[in-house]
Short mmCIF file of C-alpha atoms and ligand atoms in Angstrom, two decimals:
data_model
loop_
_atom_site.label_atom_id
_atom_site.label_comp_id
_atom_site.label_asym_id
_atom_site.label_seq_id
_atom_site.Cartn_x
_atom_site.Cartn_y
_atom_site.Cartn_z
CA UNK A 217 -9.15 21.53 -11.70
CA UNK A 218 -10.30 19.07 -9.04
CA UNK A 219 -9.59 19.23 -5.34
CA UNK A 220 -8.34 15.86 -4.16
CA UNK A 221 -7.80 14.74 -0.58
CA UNK A 222 -5.09 12.15 0.00
CA UNK A 223 -5.02 10.73 3.52
CA UNK A 224 -1.64 9.18 4.35
CA UNK A 225 -0.21 11.48 1.67
CA UNK A 226 3.14 11.83 3.46
CA UNK A 227 3.70 8.06 3.42
CA UNK A 228 5.50 5.95 0.86
CA UNK A 229 2.69 5.33 -1.67
CA UNK A 230 0.79 8.50 -0.72
CA UNK A 231 3.72 10.79 -1.56
CA UNK A 232 4.01 9.26 -5.05
CA UNK A 233 0.25 9.60 -5.50
CA UNK A 234 0.26 13.30 -4.45
CA UNK A 235 3.13 13.94 -6.87
CA UNK A 236 1.29 12.32 -9.80
CA UNK A 237 -2.03 14.07 -9.02
CA UNK A 238 -0.26 17.46 -8.92
CA UNK A 239 1.47 16.68 -12.23
CA UNK A 240 -1.98 16.03 -13.68
CA UNK A 241 -3.08 19.55 -12.68
CA UNK A 242 -5.12 18.89 -9.53
CA UNK A 243 -5.26 20.75 -6.24
CA UNK A 244 -4.07 18.23 -3.64
CA UNK A 245 -4.70 18.26 0.11
CA UNK A 246 -2.47 15.85 2.00
CA UNK A 247 -3.80 14.82 5.42
CA UNK A 248 -1.40 12.88 7.61
CA UNK A 249 -0.61 12.32 11.29
CA UNK A 250 3.05 11.61 10.45
CA UNK A 251 3.15 8.30 12.32
CA UNK A 252 5.02 6.45 9.55
CA UNK A 253 5.05 9.23 6.97
CA UNK A 254 7.47 12.14 6.91
CA UNK A 255 7.73 15.73 5.76
CA UNK A 256 10.85 14.66 3.83
CA UNK A 257 8.70 12.50 1.52
CA UNK A 258 6.74 15.56 0.38
CA UNK A 259 9.42 18.24 0.73
CA UNK A 260 9.81 18.49 -3.04
CA UNK A 261 6.07 19.29 -3.39
CA UNK A 262 5.88 22.04 -0.76
CA UNK A 263 6.59 24.91 -3.19
CA UNK A 264 3.66 23.93 -5.39
CA UNK A 265 0.81 26.38 -4.71
CA UNK A 266 -1.69 23.61 -5.41
CA UNK A 267 -0.35 21.45 -2.59
CA UNK A 268 -1.65 21.75 0.98
CA UNK A 269 -0.57 19.74 4.01
CA UNK A 270 -2.71 19.27 7.12
CA UNK A 271 -1.44 17.46 10.21
CA UNK A 272 -4.52 15.53 11.25
CA UNK A 273 -5.45 12.08 12.52
CA UNK A 274 -8.31 10.53 10.51
CA UNK A 275 -9.69 8.90 13.65
CA UNK A 276 -11.04 12.43 14.28
CA UNK A 277 -13.61 13.86 11.82
CA UNK A 278 -12.58 16.56 9.38
CA UNK A 279 -14.65 18.77 7.10
CA UNK A 280 -13.11 19.91 3.81
CA UNK A 281 -14.43 20.76 0.36
CA UNK A 282 -13.22 17.99 -1.89
CA UNK A 283 -14.11 16.23 -5.15
CA UNK A 284 -12.24 13.00 -4.54
CA UNK A 285 -10.79 11.22 -1.51
CA UNK A 286 -7.98 8.66 -1.63
CA UNK A 287 -7.88 6.97 1.79
CA UNK A 288 -4.36 5.63 2.32
CA UNK A 289 -3.88 6.54 5.97
CA UNK A 290 -2.81 3.41 7.85
CA UNK A 291 0.60 2.04 8.74
CA UNK A 292 1.37 -0.72 6.23
CA UNK A 293 4.32 -2.63 7.60
CA UNK A 294 3.78 -5.32 10.25
CA UNK A 295 6.13 -3.76 12.83
CA UNK A 296 4.36 -0.42 12.55
CA UNK A 297 0.77 -1.66 12.43
CA UNK A 298 1.44 -3.97 15.39
CA UNK A 299 3.14 -1.20 17.44
CA UNK A 300 -0.29 0.04 18.56
CA UNK A 301 -2.70 -2.59 17.27
CA UNK A 302 -5.80 -0.96 18.80
CA UNK A 303 -4.96 2.30 17.07
CA UNK A 304 -4.55 0.42 13.77
CA UNK A 305 -8.08 -0.97 14.09
CA UNK A 306 -9.40 2.52 14.88
CA UNK A 307 -7.58 4.04 11.90
CA UNK A 308 -9.07 1.41 9.61
CA UNK A 309 -12.61 1.45 10.99
CA UNK A 310 -13.25 4.92 12.49
CA UNK A 311 -10.90 6.55 9.97
CA UNK A 312 -12.75 5.23 6.92
CA UNK A 313 -16.11 6.01 8.57
CA UNK A 314 -15.00 9.65 8.88
CA UNK A 315 -13.94 9.69 5.24
CA UNK A 316 -17.23 8.11 4.14
CA UNK A 317 -19.20 10.69 6.16
CA UNK A 318 -17.15 13.41 4.49
CA UNK A 319 -17.80 11.83 1.07
CA UNK A 320 -21.49 11.66 1.88
CA UNK A 321 -21.55 15.35 2.81
CA UNK A 322 -19.45 16.65 -0.10
CA UNK A 323 -20.63 14.10 -2.73
CA UNK A 324 -16.98 13.18 -3.26
CA UNK A 325 -15.91 9.87 -4.77
CA UNK A 326 -13.86 7.87 -2.26
CA UNK A 327 -11.19 5.25 -2.94
CA UNK A 328 -10.09 2.89 -0.19
CA UNK A 329 -6.56 1.47 -0.21
CA UNK A 330 -7.40 -2.10 0.69
CA UNK A 331 -4.90 -4.91 0.62
CA UNK A 332 -4.04 -8.44 -0.43
CA UNK A 333 -4.07 -9.11 3.34
CA UNK A 334 -7.87 -9.41 3.12
CA UNK A 335 -7.12 -12.87 1.61
CA UNK A 336 -5.06 -13.78 4.72
CA UNK A 337 -2.97 -16.94 4.29
CA UNK A 338 -4.74 -17.83 1.03
CA UNK A 339 -6.04 -21.28 0.26
CA UNK A 340 -6.46 -20.52 -3.43
CA UNK A 341 -3.65 -19.36 -5.66
CA UNK A 342 -3.32 -16.92 -7.36
CA UNK A 343 -5.86 -14.77 -5.50
CA UNK A 344 -8.96 -13.67 -7.39
CA UNK A 345 -11.31 -10.97 -6.11
CA UNK A 346 -14.11 -13.51 -5.56
CA UNK A 347 -12.02 -15.37 -2.97
CA UNK A 348 -13.26 -14.58 0.56
CA UNK A 349 -9.96 -15.22 2.28
CA UNK A 350 -8.45 -17.14 5.16
CA UNK A 351 -7.83 -14.73 8.02
CA UNK A 352 -7.11 -15.39 11.70
CA UNK A 353 -9.46 -13.03 13.55
CA UNK A 354 -7.36 -13.09 16.73
CA UNK A 355 -3.85 -13.20 15.27
CA UNK A 356 -1.13 -10.55 15.36
CA UNK A 357 -2.00 -9.41 11.84
CA UNK A 358 -5.73 -9.15 12.50
CA UNK A 359 -5.62 -5.47 13.57
CA UNK A 360 -4.57 -4.77 10.00
CA UNK A 361 -6.26 -7.41 7.88
CA UNK A 362 -9.57 -7.53 9.77
CA UNK A 363 -9.46 -3.73 9.98
CA UNK A 364 -9.11 -3.54 6.21
CA UNK A 365 -11.91 -6.10 5.76
CA UNK A 366 -14.30 -4.04 7.90
CA UNK A 367 -13.25 -0.95 5.93
CA UNK A 368 -14.37 -2.72 2.73
CA UNK A 369 -17.65 -3.63 4.48
CA UNK A 370 -18.21 0.00 5.48
CA UNK A 371 -17.47 1.16 1.93
CA UNK A 372 -20.13 -1.20 0.56
CA UNK A 373 -22.65 -0.25 3.23
CA UNK A 374 -22.24 3.50 2.67
CA UNK A 375 -22.66 2.78 -1.03
CA UNK A 376 -25.83 0.74 -0.51
CA UNK A 377 -27.39 2.87 2.23
CA UNK A 378 -26.23 6.37 1.29
CA UNK A 379 -25.33 5.98 -2.38
CA UNK A 380 -21.73 7.06 -1.79
CA UNK A 381 -19.59 6.73 -4.92
CA UNK A 382 -16.85 4.25 -3.93
CA UNK A 383 -13.76 2.52 -5.34
CA UNK A 384 -11.92 -0.38 -3.64
CA UNK A 385 -8.38 -1.30 -4.68
CA UNK A 386 -6.65 -4.36 -3.21
CA UNK A 387 -2.97 -3.49 -3.24
CA UNK A 388 -0.35 -6.25 -3.37
CA UNK A 389 3.20 -5.79 -1.98
CA UNK A 390 4.48 -2.52 -3.38
CA UNK A 391 8.01 -1.16 -3.16
CA UNK A 392 10.10 1.74 -4.42
CA UNK A 393 11.88 4.94 -3.42
CA UNK A 394 10.65 6.62 -0.19
CA UNK A 395 9.89 3.39 1.66
CA UNK A 396 10.82 4.22 5.24
CA UNK A 397 14.26 3.03 6.28
CA UNK A 398 12.92 1.60 9.54
CA UNK A 399 9.88 0.10 7.84
CA UNK A 400 10.85 -3.52 8.42
CA UNK A 401 9.40 -4.67 5.12
CA UNK A 402 11.33 -7.20 3.15
CA UNK A 403 12.46 -5.06 0.20
CA UNK A 404 13.72 -2.15 2.30
CA UNK A 405 15.30 -4.46 4.91
CA UNK A 406 17.19 -6.53 2.34
CA UNK A 407 18.42 -3.52 0.34
CA UNK A 408 19.65 -1.69 3.44
CA UNK A 409 21.33 -4.84 4.77
CA UNK A 410 22.96 -5.51 1.39
CA UNK A 411 24.22 -1.93 1.03
CA UNK A 412 25.75 -2.11 4.51
CA UNK A 413 27.18 -5.62 3.86
CA UNK A 414 25.23 -6.84 6.89
CA UNK A 415 23.54 -10.24 7.19
CA UNK A 416 20.35 -10.57 5.13
CA UNK A 417 17.64 -11.73 7.53
CA UNK A 418 15.27 -14.26 6.00
CA UNK A 419 12.34 -15.13 8.24
CA UNK A 420 11.58 -18.85 8.01
CA UNK A 421 13.25 -20.89 5.27
CA UNK A 422 12.62 -18.30 2.57
CA UNK A 423 10.24 -20.52 0.58
CA UNK A 424 7.26 -18.20 1.16
CA UNK A 425 6.39 -16.16 -1.93
CA UNK A 426 5.35 -12.59 -2.66
CA UNK A 427 4.70 -10.60 -5.85
CA UNK A 428 6.41 -7.22 -5.91
CA UNK A 429 4.91 -4.19 -7.64
CA UNK A 430 6.90 -1.03 -8.39
CA UNK A 431 5.16 2.03 -6.95
CA UNK A 432 4.68 3.82 -10.32
CA UNK A 433 2.67 0.89 -11.70
CA UNK A 434 0.51 0.80 -8.57
CA UNK A 435 -0.19 4.55 -8.59
CA UNK A 436 -1.18 4.41 -12.26
CA UNK A 437 -3.64 1.59 -11.53
CA UNK A 438 -5.03 3.49 -8.55
CA UNK A 439 -5.68 6.69 -10.50
CA UNK A 440 -7.24 4.75 -13.39
CA UNK A 441 -9.65 3.05 -10.99
CA UNK A 442 -10.55 6.36 -9.32
CA UNK A 443 -11.25 8.07 -12.65
CA UNK A 444 -13.20 5.29 -14.32
CA UNK A 445 -16.98 5.55 -14.25
CA UNK A 446 -19.20 2.53 -13.72
CA UNK A 447 -16.68 0.24 -12.00
CA UNK A 448 -16.03 0.26 -8.26
CA UNK A 449 -14.09 -2.98 -7.68
CA UNK A 450 -12.84 -4.50 -5.46
CA UNK A 451 -9.95 -5.02 -7.86
CA UNK A 452 -6.47 -6.43 -7.33
CA UNK A 453 -3.58 -4.22 -8.44
CA UNK A 454 0.05 -5.31 -8.27
CA UNK A 455 2.56 -7.26 -10.29
CA UNK A 456 1.91 -10.95 -10.95
CA UNK A 457 5.54 -12.07 -11.06
CA UNK A 458 6.00 -14.35 -8.03
CA UNK A 459 9.27 -14.88 -6.15
CA UNK A 460 10.34 -16.75 -3.05
CA UNK A 461 11.89 -14.58 -0.36
CA UNK A 462 15.14 -16.52 -0.88
CA UNK A 463 15.11 -15.61 -4.59
CA UNK A 464 14.52 -11.98 -3.66
CA UNK A 465 17.49 -12.02 -1.25
CA UNK A 466 19.79 -13.47 -3.91
CA UNK A 467 18.61 -10.96 -6.50
CA UNK A 468 19.30 -8.02 -4.17
CA UNK A 469 22.75 -9.36 -3.24
CA UNK A 470 23.57 -9.63 -6.95
CA UNK A 471 22.20 -6.19 -7.88
CA UNK A 472 24.13 -4.48 -5.06
CA UNK A 473 27.34 -6.55 -5.47
CA UNK A 474 27.07 -7.08 -1.73
CA UNK A 475 29.24 -9.23 0.50
CA UNK A 476 26.25 -9.93 2.76
CA UNK A 477 25.51 -13.47 3.90
CA UNK A 478 22.00 -14.87 4.21
CA UNK A 479 20.88 -15.83 7.72
CA UNK A 480 17.62 -17.47 8.75
CA UNK A 481 15.44 -16.13 11.60
CA UNK A 482 12.14 -17.40 13.02
CA UNK A 483 9.06 -16.89 10.87
CA UNK A 484 6.51 -14.51 12.47
CA UNK A 485 3.13 -16.07 13.27
CA UNK A 486 0.44 -16.02 10.56
CA UNK A 487 2.98 -15.05 7.89
CA UNK A 488 1.25 -15.96 4.58
CA UNK A 489 2.97 -18.84 2.69
CA UNK A 490 2.21 -17.52 -0.76
CA UNK A 491 0.76 -14.52 -2.49
CA UNK A 492 0.21 -13.56 -6.12
CA UNK A 493 -2.53 -11.41 -7.60
CA UNK A 494 -4.79 -12.67 -10.32
CA UNK A 495 -4.88 -9.52 -12.47
CA UNK A 496 -7.56 -10.62 -14.95
CA UNK A 497 -10.11 -8.10 -13.65
CA UNK A 498 -7.63 -5.19 -13.59
CA UNK A 499 -6.55 -6.01 -17.16
CA UNK A 500 -10.17 -6.13 -18.32
CA UNK A 501 -11.63 -3.13 -16.47
CA UNK A 502 -8.61 -0.84 -16.08
CA UNK A 503 -6.53 -1.91 -19.06
CA UNK A 504 -3.85 -2.34 -16.39
CA UNK A 505 -0.51 -3.99 -17.04
CA UNK A 506 2.50 -3.84 -14.72
CA UNK A 507 5.34 -2.43 -16.81
CA UNK A 508 8.32 -2.42 -14.47
CA UNK A 509 10.11 -5.72 -14.03
CA UNK A 510 11.20 -6.45 -10.49
CA UNK A 511 14.94 -6.28 -11.38
CA UNK A 512 14.50 -2.77 -12.85
CA UNK A 513 12.34 -1.62 -9.96
CA UNK A 514 14.82 -2.99 -7.44
CA UNK A 515 17.69 -1.25 -9.25
CA UNK A 516 15.84 2.09 -8.98
CA UNK A 517 15.04 1.45 -5.32
CA UNK A 518 18.67 0.54 -4.60
CA UNK A 519 19.78 3.87 -6.15
CA UNK A 520 17.36 5.65 -3.81
CA UNK A 521 18.58 3.83 -0.70
CA UNK A 522 22.20 4.62 -1.62
CA UNK A 523 21.31 8.27 -1.04
CA UNK A 524 19.70 7.48 2.32
CA UNK A 525 21.93 4.84 3.94
P1 NAD B 206 3.10 4.14 4.92
O1 NAD B 206 3.15 3.67 6.31
O2 NAD B 206 4.34 4.64 4.27
O3 NAD B 206 1.99 5.27 4.74
C1 NAD B 206 0.86 5.40 5.58
C2 NAD B 206 0.65 6.88 5.87
O4 NAD B 206 -0.53 7.03 6.65
C3 NAD B 206 1.80 7.49 6.67
O5 NAD B 206 2.15 8.74 6.12
C4 NAD B 206 1.20 7.65 8.08
O6 NAD B 206 1.82 8.69 8.82
C5 NAD B 206 -0.24 7.91 7.75
N1 NAD B 206 -1.18 7.55 8.85
C6 NAD B 206 -1.23 6.40 9.56
N2 NAD B 206 -2.26 6.42 10.44
C7 NAD B 206 -2.87 7.62 10.27
C8 NAD B 206 -3.99 8.24 10.88
N3 NAD B 206 -4.68 7.64 11.87
N4 NAD B 206 -4.36 9.49 10.47
C9 NAD B 206 -3.67 10.13 9.49
N5 NAD B 206 -2.59 9.58 8.87
C10 NAD B 206 -2.21 8.34 9.26
O7 NAD B 206 2.47 2.94 4.07
P2 NAD B 206 2.28 2.75 2.50
O8 NAD B 206 3.06 1.58 2.09
O9 NAD B 206 2.46 4.04 1.79
O10 NAD B 206 0.74 2.33 2.46
C11 NAD B 206 -0.28 3.25 2.12
C12 NAD B 206 -1.62 2.54 2.12
O11 NAD B 206 -1.60 1.46 1.18
C13 NAD B 206 -2.00 1.93 3.47
O12 NAD B 206 -3.37 2.11 3.69
C14 NAD B 206 -1.70 0.46 3.30
O13 NAD B 206 -2.51 -0.33 4.11
C15 NAD B 206 -1.98 0.26 1.81
N6 NAD B 206 -1.24 -0.89 1.28
C16 NAD B 206 0.11 -0.81 1.10
C17 NAD B 206 0.80 -1.92 0.61
C18 NAD B 206 2.29 -1.89 0.36
O14 NAD B 206 2.86 -2.90 -0.04
N7 NAD B 206 2.98 -0.78 0.52
C19 NAD B 206 0.12 -3.11 0.34
C20 NAD B 206 -1.25 -3.15 0.58
C21 NAD B 206 -1.93 -2.03 1.03
N1 UDP B 207 10.68 -10.97 5.61
C1 UDP B 207 11.94 -11.52 5.74
N2 UDP B 207 12.95 -10.73 6.24
C2 UDP B 207 12.75 -9.43 6.57
C3 UDP B 207 11.46 -8.85 6.42
C4 UDP B 207 10.44 -9.68 5.94
O1 UDP B 207 12.17 -12.69 5.43
O2 UDP B 207 13.73 -8.77 6.99
C5 UDP B 207 9.61 -11.83 5.06
C6 UDP B 207 8.31 -11.82 5.87
O3 UDP B 207 8.36 -12.78 6.91
C7 UDP B 207 7.30 -12.17 4.80
C8 UDP B 207 7.86 -11.52 3.54
O4 UDP B 207 9.26 -11.33 3.79
O5 UDP B 207 7.23 -13.56 4.60
C9 UDP B 207 7.22 -10.18 3.19
O6 UDP B 207 7.25 -9.38 4.35
P1 UDP B 207 6.73 -7.87 4.37
O7 UDP B 207 6.70 -7.45 5.81
O8 UDP B 207 7.50 -7.06 3.42
O9 UDP B 207 5.25 -7.94 3.78
P2 UDP B 207 3.95 -8.84 4.13
O10 UDP B 207 4.35 -10.01 4.98
O11 UDP B 207 3.02 -7.92 4.82
O12 UDP B 207 3.50 -9.29 2.79
#
């Protein structure tokens, strides 16, 4: 049995990861400051004797015995990561430094939840890992995307200087049950609006694209990367189906039988025009294949939100 630390374990992806790691027979320590995560997300795991929860902010150091560290702590939706942008930078930079120091001390392997945002508003399409990105250093998104870029830099430098065993996963837009209701991300917003028959708010003209990955596929890719020897990434993981935001809105209206109308609102600054992962490396190194089509994943997510809304 391994002891595995999951920072951000009470968040959307983190709660699914904790659940899967417990199912696989590990002892899981969830560390979270509950900024965007909630106790409700992990309520169903609390009776498991192999599950521990610690309220802690990763900007402060922590010392724990652990074999593996999944570093997911960081608000992921633009409204939340921009709420306190300075704190977001600290979480990304000081937070990962604390985790890398812990990994150094305990000889744990550490996986960083990086993001497609490291490619910024990409000038090549689809995005391959070799692409260095197109990021505005002073824009509203920079606290998140530059923070995540420095986190990758720190990962590589701890690996080179201190021989820390690292894994870097670049996560593309992921959705599913337990996304926060007030998250502001497109999938949760559109589903909630559709279920309430409220206007569906498209930012811009809806021609921007994203590729949506169901959380189970993402978590499987993440665990495979963590457990594989001899490959540290960075590697893209997501789903390579690409949809415009307008197509997504229409799909959700259809799947919910909603009476909602589509309305158009201003596009936030630095909103990427297109995004789709090139999954060649993940297929080769991780034998990874997304298995859940967006319509099926949305249907499952809609069932979840029906219980919440
Ligand atoms: P989330 O906001 O639901 O989860 C983040 C969790 O981290 C929350 O539980 C929050 O309370 C916790 N947290 C935030 N700051 C913290 C701090 N300083 N100390 C301790 N805990 C802290 O977001 P998510 O969608 O589950 O994302 C998880 C990770 O995956 C994030 O690192 C995010 O950047 C990355 N990611 C997510 C997506 C996506 O589409 N969901 C895409 C790319 C990358
Ligand atoms: N978006 C939208 N309406 C919403 C929320 C988001 O049109 O209610 C758009 C947003 O401008 C972006 C896309 O949907 O172009 C994805 O947004 P999200 O915040 O989910 O993820 P990210 O922009 O970080 O990929």
